[in-house]
XYZ file of C-alpha atoms in Angstrom:
345
model
C 169.235 -288.343 31.799
C 167.492 -290.795 34.137
C 169.095 -294.238 34.448
C 168.853 -297.472 36.396
C 166.078 -300.033 36.855
C 162.587 -299.076 35.767
C 159.797 -299.607 38.297
C 156.043 -299.616 37.814
C 154.433 -296.517 39.296
C 151.163 -297.311 41.098
C 148.147 -295.213 40.065
C 147.769 -291.953 41.951
C 145.359 -291.760 44.857
C 142.636 -289.171 44.392
C 139.665 -287.869 46.384
C 137.336 -290.798 46.856
C 140.083 -293.438 46.729
C 139.524 -296.379 49.072
C 142.679 -297.170 51.024
C 143.055 -300.418 52.958
C 144.478 -300.186 56.486
C 146.851 -303.123 57.014
C 148.328 -304.594 60.206
C 151.435 -306.071 58.572
C 153.352 -306.167 61.856
C 151.901 -305.528 65.298
C 148.206 -305.773 66.116
C 148.624 -302.945 68.652
C 145.808 -300.934 67.110
C 143.091 -302.687 69.123
C 144.794 -301.524 72.325
C 144.589 -297.855 71.244
C 141.285 -297.765 69.398
C 140.724 -294.050 69.964
C 143.858 -293.386 67.884
C 142.641 -295.395 64.879
C 139.537 -293.276 64.119
C 141.651 -290.150 64.568
C 143.867 -291.312 61.698
C 140.913 -292.354 59.560
C 139.164 -289.020 60.121
C 142.231 -286.861 59.508
C 143.049 -288.705 56.273
C 139.471 -288.185 55.123
C 139.582 -284.493 55.972
C 143.001 -283.750 54.491
C 143.129 -286.107 51.497
C 139.510 -287.225 50.994
C 140.492 -290.894 51.014
C 138.236 -293.463 52.641
C 140.316 -295.727 54.881
C 138.830 -299.202 55.394
C 140.303 -301.967 57.577
C 141.536 -305.135 55.906
C 139.695 -308.294 57.043
C 142.259 -309.270 59.698
C 143.667 -305.853 60.555
C 141.670 -305.340 63.760
C 141.797 -308.888 65.135
C 144.247 -308.007 67.910
C 147.891 -308.573 68.838
C 147.596 -312.227 69.866
C 145.842 -313.391 66.694
C 148.123 -311.469 64.349
C 151.253 -312.635 66.174
C 150.108 -316.239 65.776
C 149.025 -315.840 62.149
C 151.528 -314.061 59.916
C 149.796 -315.697 56.977
C 146.655 -313.692 57.833
C 148.635 -310.478 57.583
C 149.927 -311.536 54.164
C 146.371 -312.492 53.163
C 145.262 -308.944 53.948
C 147.912 -307.527 51.624
C 146.842 -309.887 48.838
C 143.184 -309.023 49.450
C 143.953 -305.333 49.079
C 146.011 -305.897 45.937
C 143.368 -307.971 44.178
C 140.216 -306.121 45.304
C 138.975 -303.881 42.524
C 137.444 -301.392 44.975
C 140.716 -300.902 46.908
C 143.032 -298.321 45.339
C 145.924 -298.153 47.817
C 147.182 -299.368 51.179
C 148.519 -297.836 54.377
C 150.284 -299.574 57.236
C 148.509 -299.062 60.551
C 151.694 -299.338 62.637
C 155.091 -301.014 62.616
C 156.430 -303.689 64.925
C 159.299 -306.138 64.828
C 158.310 -309.325 63.028
C 156.963 -308.678 59.537
C 159.979 -310.631 58.261
C 157.774 -313.617 59.171
C 155.506 -312.703 56.249
C 158.141 -313.607 53.661
C 157.103 -317.263 53.150
C 153.530 -316.164 52.472
C 153.975 -313.121 50.241
C 153.090 -313.322 46.542
C 155.465 -311.133 44.475
C 153.463 -312.048 41.371
C 150.381 -310.358 42.840
C 152.396 -307.268 43.764
C 153.627 -307.026 40.175
C 150.262 -307.834 38.584
C 148.308 -305.366 40.744
C 150.612 -302.394 41.415
C 149.038 -300.255 44.125
C 150.527 -297.675 46.454
C 151.700 -298.993 49.831
C 152.537 -296.345 52.447
C 154.347 -297.041 55.713
C 157.696 -297.129 57.506
C 159.596 -298.864 60.317
C 158.877 -302.625 60.192
C 156.851 -302.080 57.009
C 160.314 -301.788 55.417
C 160.127 -305.562 54.862
C 157.014 -305.330 52.705
C 158.044 -302.101 50.991
C 161.248 -303.857 49.950
C 159.269 -306.736 48.456
C 157.388 -304.235 46.302
C 160.677 -302.862 44.997
C 161.980 -306.396 44.408
C 158.827 -307.030 42.370
C 159.572 -303.935 40.296
C 156.892 -301.708 41.854
C 157.491 -298.339 43.548
C 156.623 -298.174 47.230
C 156.267 -295.284 49.641
C 158.280 -294.936 52.846
C 156.209 -292.493 54.859
C 153.720 -292.014 57.679
C 151.655 -294.825 59.155
C 148.011 -294.488 60.120
C 148.631 -294.385 63.890
C 151.706 -292.141 63.714
C 151.862 -288.972 61.623
C 148.519 -289.538 59.895
C 146.889 -289.475 63.341
C 149.166 -286.664 64.559
C 147.785 -284.907 67.639
C 145.647 -281.910 66.670
C 145.784 -282.766 62.964
C 148.219 -283.665 60.195
C 151.357 -281.554 60.141
C 151.493 -279.474 56.926
C 154.986 -280.821 56.172
C 153.779 -284.432 56.364
C 150.711 -283.644 54.292
C 152.805 -281.949 51.600
C 155.077 -284.997 51.420
C 152.174 -287.412 51.010
C 150.555 -285.219 48.353
C 153.740 -284.892 46.309
C 154.392 -288.632 46.395
C 150.898 -290.075 46.071
C 148.456 -287.443 44.827
C 150.010 -284.747 42.636
C 150.669 -285.400 38.920
C 154.208 -286.792 38.535
C 156.724 -283.956 38.263
C 160.214 -283.457 39.718
C 160.306 -281.844 43.155
C 162.937 -281.014 45.775
C 162.884 -282.519 49.226
C 163.191 -279.939 51.987
C 164.101 -279.892 55.661
C 161.221 -279.720 58.128
C 160.753 -276.316 59.782
C 160.299 -278.040 63.152
C 160.465 -281.534 64.576
C 159.425 -283.618 67.554
C 160.021 -286.970 69.175
C 157.862 -286.166 72.197
C 155.749 -289.102 73.319
C 152.050 -288.576 74.022
C 150.103 -291.619 75.305
C 147.807 -292.837 72.534
C 145.317 -294.077 75.125
C 144.779 -290.504 76.336
C 141.800 -289.424 74.252
C 141.934 -285.827 75.495
C 145.588 -285.498 74.457
C 144.650 -286.382 70.884
C 143.310 -282.849 70.448
C 146.392 -281.120 71.926
C 149.396 -280.279 69.762
C 152.505 -281.900 71.164
C 155.715 -279.847 71.606
C 157.984 -279.265 68.612
C 161.433 -277.715 68.426
C 162.873 -275.636 65.581
C 164.304 -277.528 62.642
C 168.075 -277.471 62.287
C 168.427 -278.389 58.616
C 170.356 -281.082 56.803
C 174.024 -281.925 57.232
C 176.075 -282.780 54.139
C 178.753 -285.118 55.447
C 180.820 -285.648 52.330
C 180.825 -285.641 48.536
C 181.120 -282.791 46.051
C 179.842 -284.070 42.718
C 176.149 -284.552 41.902
C 174.929 -288.146 41.747
C 171.685 -289.858 40.883
C 170.069 -293.251 41.355
C 166.963 -295.167 42.333
C 166.043 -295.088 46.017
C 166.223 -298.151 48.272
C 166.251 -298.599 52.037
C 164.173 -297.941 55.119
C 164.616 -298.773 58.798
C 168.190 -299.882 59.478
C 167.253 -302.390 62.194
C 164.630 -304.011 59.977
C 166.998 -304.200 57.024
C 169.470 -305.966 59.318
C 166.780 -308.582 60.056
C 166.001 -308.894 56.353
C 169.628 -309.285 55.244
C 170.406 -312.848 54.174
C 166.769 -313.876 53.784
C 165.010 -314.568 50.458
C 163.515 -311.073 50.784
C 166.882 -309.300 50.520
C 167.327 -307.368 47.258
C 169.512 -308.957 44.629
C 172.950 -307.419 44.216
C 171.981 -306.020 40.811
C 169.181 -303.998 42.421
C 171.663 -302.231 44.684
C 173.879 -301.180 41.788
C 173.654 -297.407 41.315
C 171.095 -297.001 44.117
C 170.720 -294.232 46.660
C 170.395 -295.837 50.094
C 168.071 -294.246 52.681
C 168.532 -295.344 56.304
C 166.639 -294.391 59.460
C 166.809 -295.714 63.006
C 163.966 -296.486 65.380
C 163.013 -295.812 68.979
C 165.287 -298.732 69.913
C 168.086 -296.115 69.612
C 170.837 -298.361 68.262
C 174.231 -296.949 69.302
C 176.308 -295.240 66.621
C 178.806 -298.074 66.550
C 175.980 -300.510 65.724
C 175.004 -298.386 62.742
C 178.669 -298.443 61.754
C 178.699 -302.246 61.989
C 175.626 -302.458 59.758
C 177.321 -300.202 57.224
C 180.363 -302.471 57.311
C 178.028 -305.312 56.382
C 176.902 -303.316 53.327
C 180.550 -302.733 52.517
C 181.366 -306.446 52.834
C 178.526 -307.275 50.446
C 179.990 -304.840 47.919
C 176.926 -302.597 48.187
C 178.658 -299.451 49.446
C 181.098 -299.626 46.559
C 178.274 -299.391 44.034
C 175.936 -296.855 45.653
C 175.244 -293.476 44.084
C 174.417 -291.758 47.376
C 173.335 -292.120 51.003
C 170.488 -290.414 52.881
C 170.465 -290.587 56.685
C 167.441 -289.700 58.779
C 167.482 -287.687 61.971
C 168.239 -290.405 64.560
C 165.523 -290.679 67.171
C 166.636 -290.468 70.799
C 170.228 -289.436 70.064
C 172.110 -286.869 72.110
C 174.237 -284.314 70.220
C 177.308 -286.339 71.144
C 175.787 -289.521 69.738
C 174.945 -287.706 66.517
C 178.567 -286.628 66.054
C 179.710 -290.156 66.879
C 177.340 -291.480 64.220
C 178.722 -289.097 61.622
C 182.228 -290.223 62.514
C 181.297 -293.862 62.032
C 179.679 -293.142 58.662
C 182.738 -291.292 57.369
C 185.074 -293.981 58.725
C 183.233 -296.895 57.129
C 182.928 -295.089 53.802
C 186.673 -294.372 53.923
C 187.323 -298.060 54.607
C 185.133 -298.900 51.599
C 187.117 -296.464 49.405
C 184.041 -294.236 49.062
C 185.110 -290.803 50.359
C 183.460 -289.509 47.177
C 179.977 -290.779 48.030
C 177.471 -287.916 48.541
C 175.947 -288.254 52.015
C 173.238 -286.033 53.467
C 172.205 -286.540 57.090
C 169.608 -285.236 59.565
C 166.798 -285.674 57.056
C 163.185 -285.858 58.166
C 162.040 -289.401 57.452
C 161.421 -292.266 59.820
C 160.891 -292.147 63.568
C 160.699 -288.410 64.222
C 157.857 -286.118 63.166
C 156.897 -284.653 60.801
C 158.236 -286.887 58.087
C 158.851 -286.934 54.373
C 157.391 -289.574 52.078
C 160.181 -291.225 50.084
C 159.574 -292.977 46.772
C 161.382 -296.296 46.947
C 162.236 -297.221 43.387
C 161.969 -293.597 42.303
C 164.942 -291.681 40.999
C 166.627 -289.121 43.257
C 169.455 -286.719 42.464
C 171.844 -285.424 45.131
C 173.613 -282.130 44.469
C 175.953 -281.426 47.409
C 177.121 -278.049 46.161
C 173.587 -276.757 45.692
C 172.351 -278.557 48.820
C 169.506 -280.139 46.854
C 167.877 -283.556 46.767
C 165.515 -283.808 43.805
C 162.943 -286.562 43.305
C 161.797 -287.743 39.888
C 158.557 -289.630 40.596
């Protein structure tokens, strides 16, 4: 039986849907304008959506840095425009927490539409969940949607399952290959060349034996740390019974820092009430750092009297490619013995 808070599910996106491209964080896109049409074209080819820029989305880094209210205006424009059916973040950044004073939760609730993005978009995705609307932690327009030489089939499958297919339970799976190789986005010729990938190495179940289920919350760990303590932080009741998903960025926070952040969750009482924990493959980590991270996670959960909490690590969401699309607010079930994570959209 499904339990926990009930969230509004935005309407599915279908061929012909008009999707607004939003610069909620950085205005970097105007510095890499060959990458933007690549994303628009590949989305049109693979999903048959028409991506259109929001009014302020292409006004450049300086303007958008000086005008967080303009970025919030673009979100509200997309929500209230009858001919816009969904939204995608163009790219992340580091300051969308500055949007909080300008965001209208009432508009998010009154006009539930799909918002897709990750990294710094975690701030806005979290406001959707706080408003009682599902949101989608997944590829941005300039990242995996503009992947060199075309969308990766794993990414495309994740987007389809979350945003296109009729709602039905499905299992998340490990990517068959992955990459964190950097290809300059200003190199137009490189856009047509597939970047190097290495074989996937599967998930790692760190602890927990019994199945558990809850609604999904989370996103980029660094961004959540910025959000913590602000008016945009989820109420304690929203954390109760949740499955927390955490990923780390190209800033490569050391394992001990991730441990400190988890201790903050423990001090808030959040870890004591979680149903499960999903950890993304950490970008830029050496094998030794990965093992150190796992040690910190187990240690902090032991300190919080949660050696029972199901934890699955090395999942494919966040800052490596290809990536899953996670349904924030959607129910997920972790079954450690079967090695399954099932989504109920």
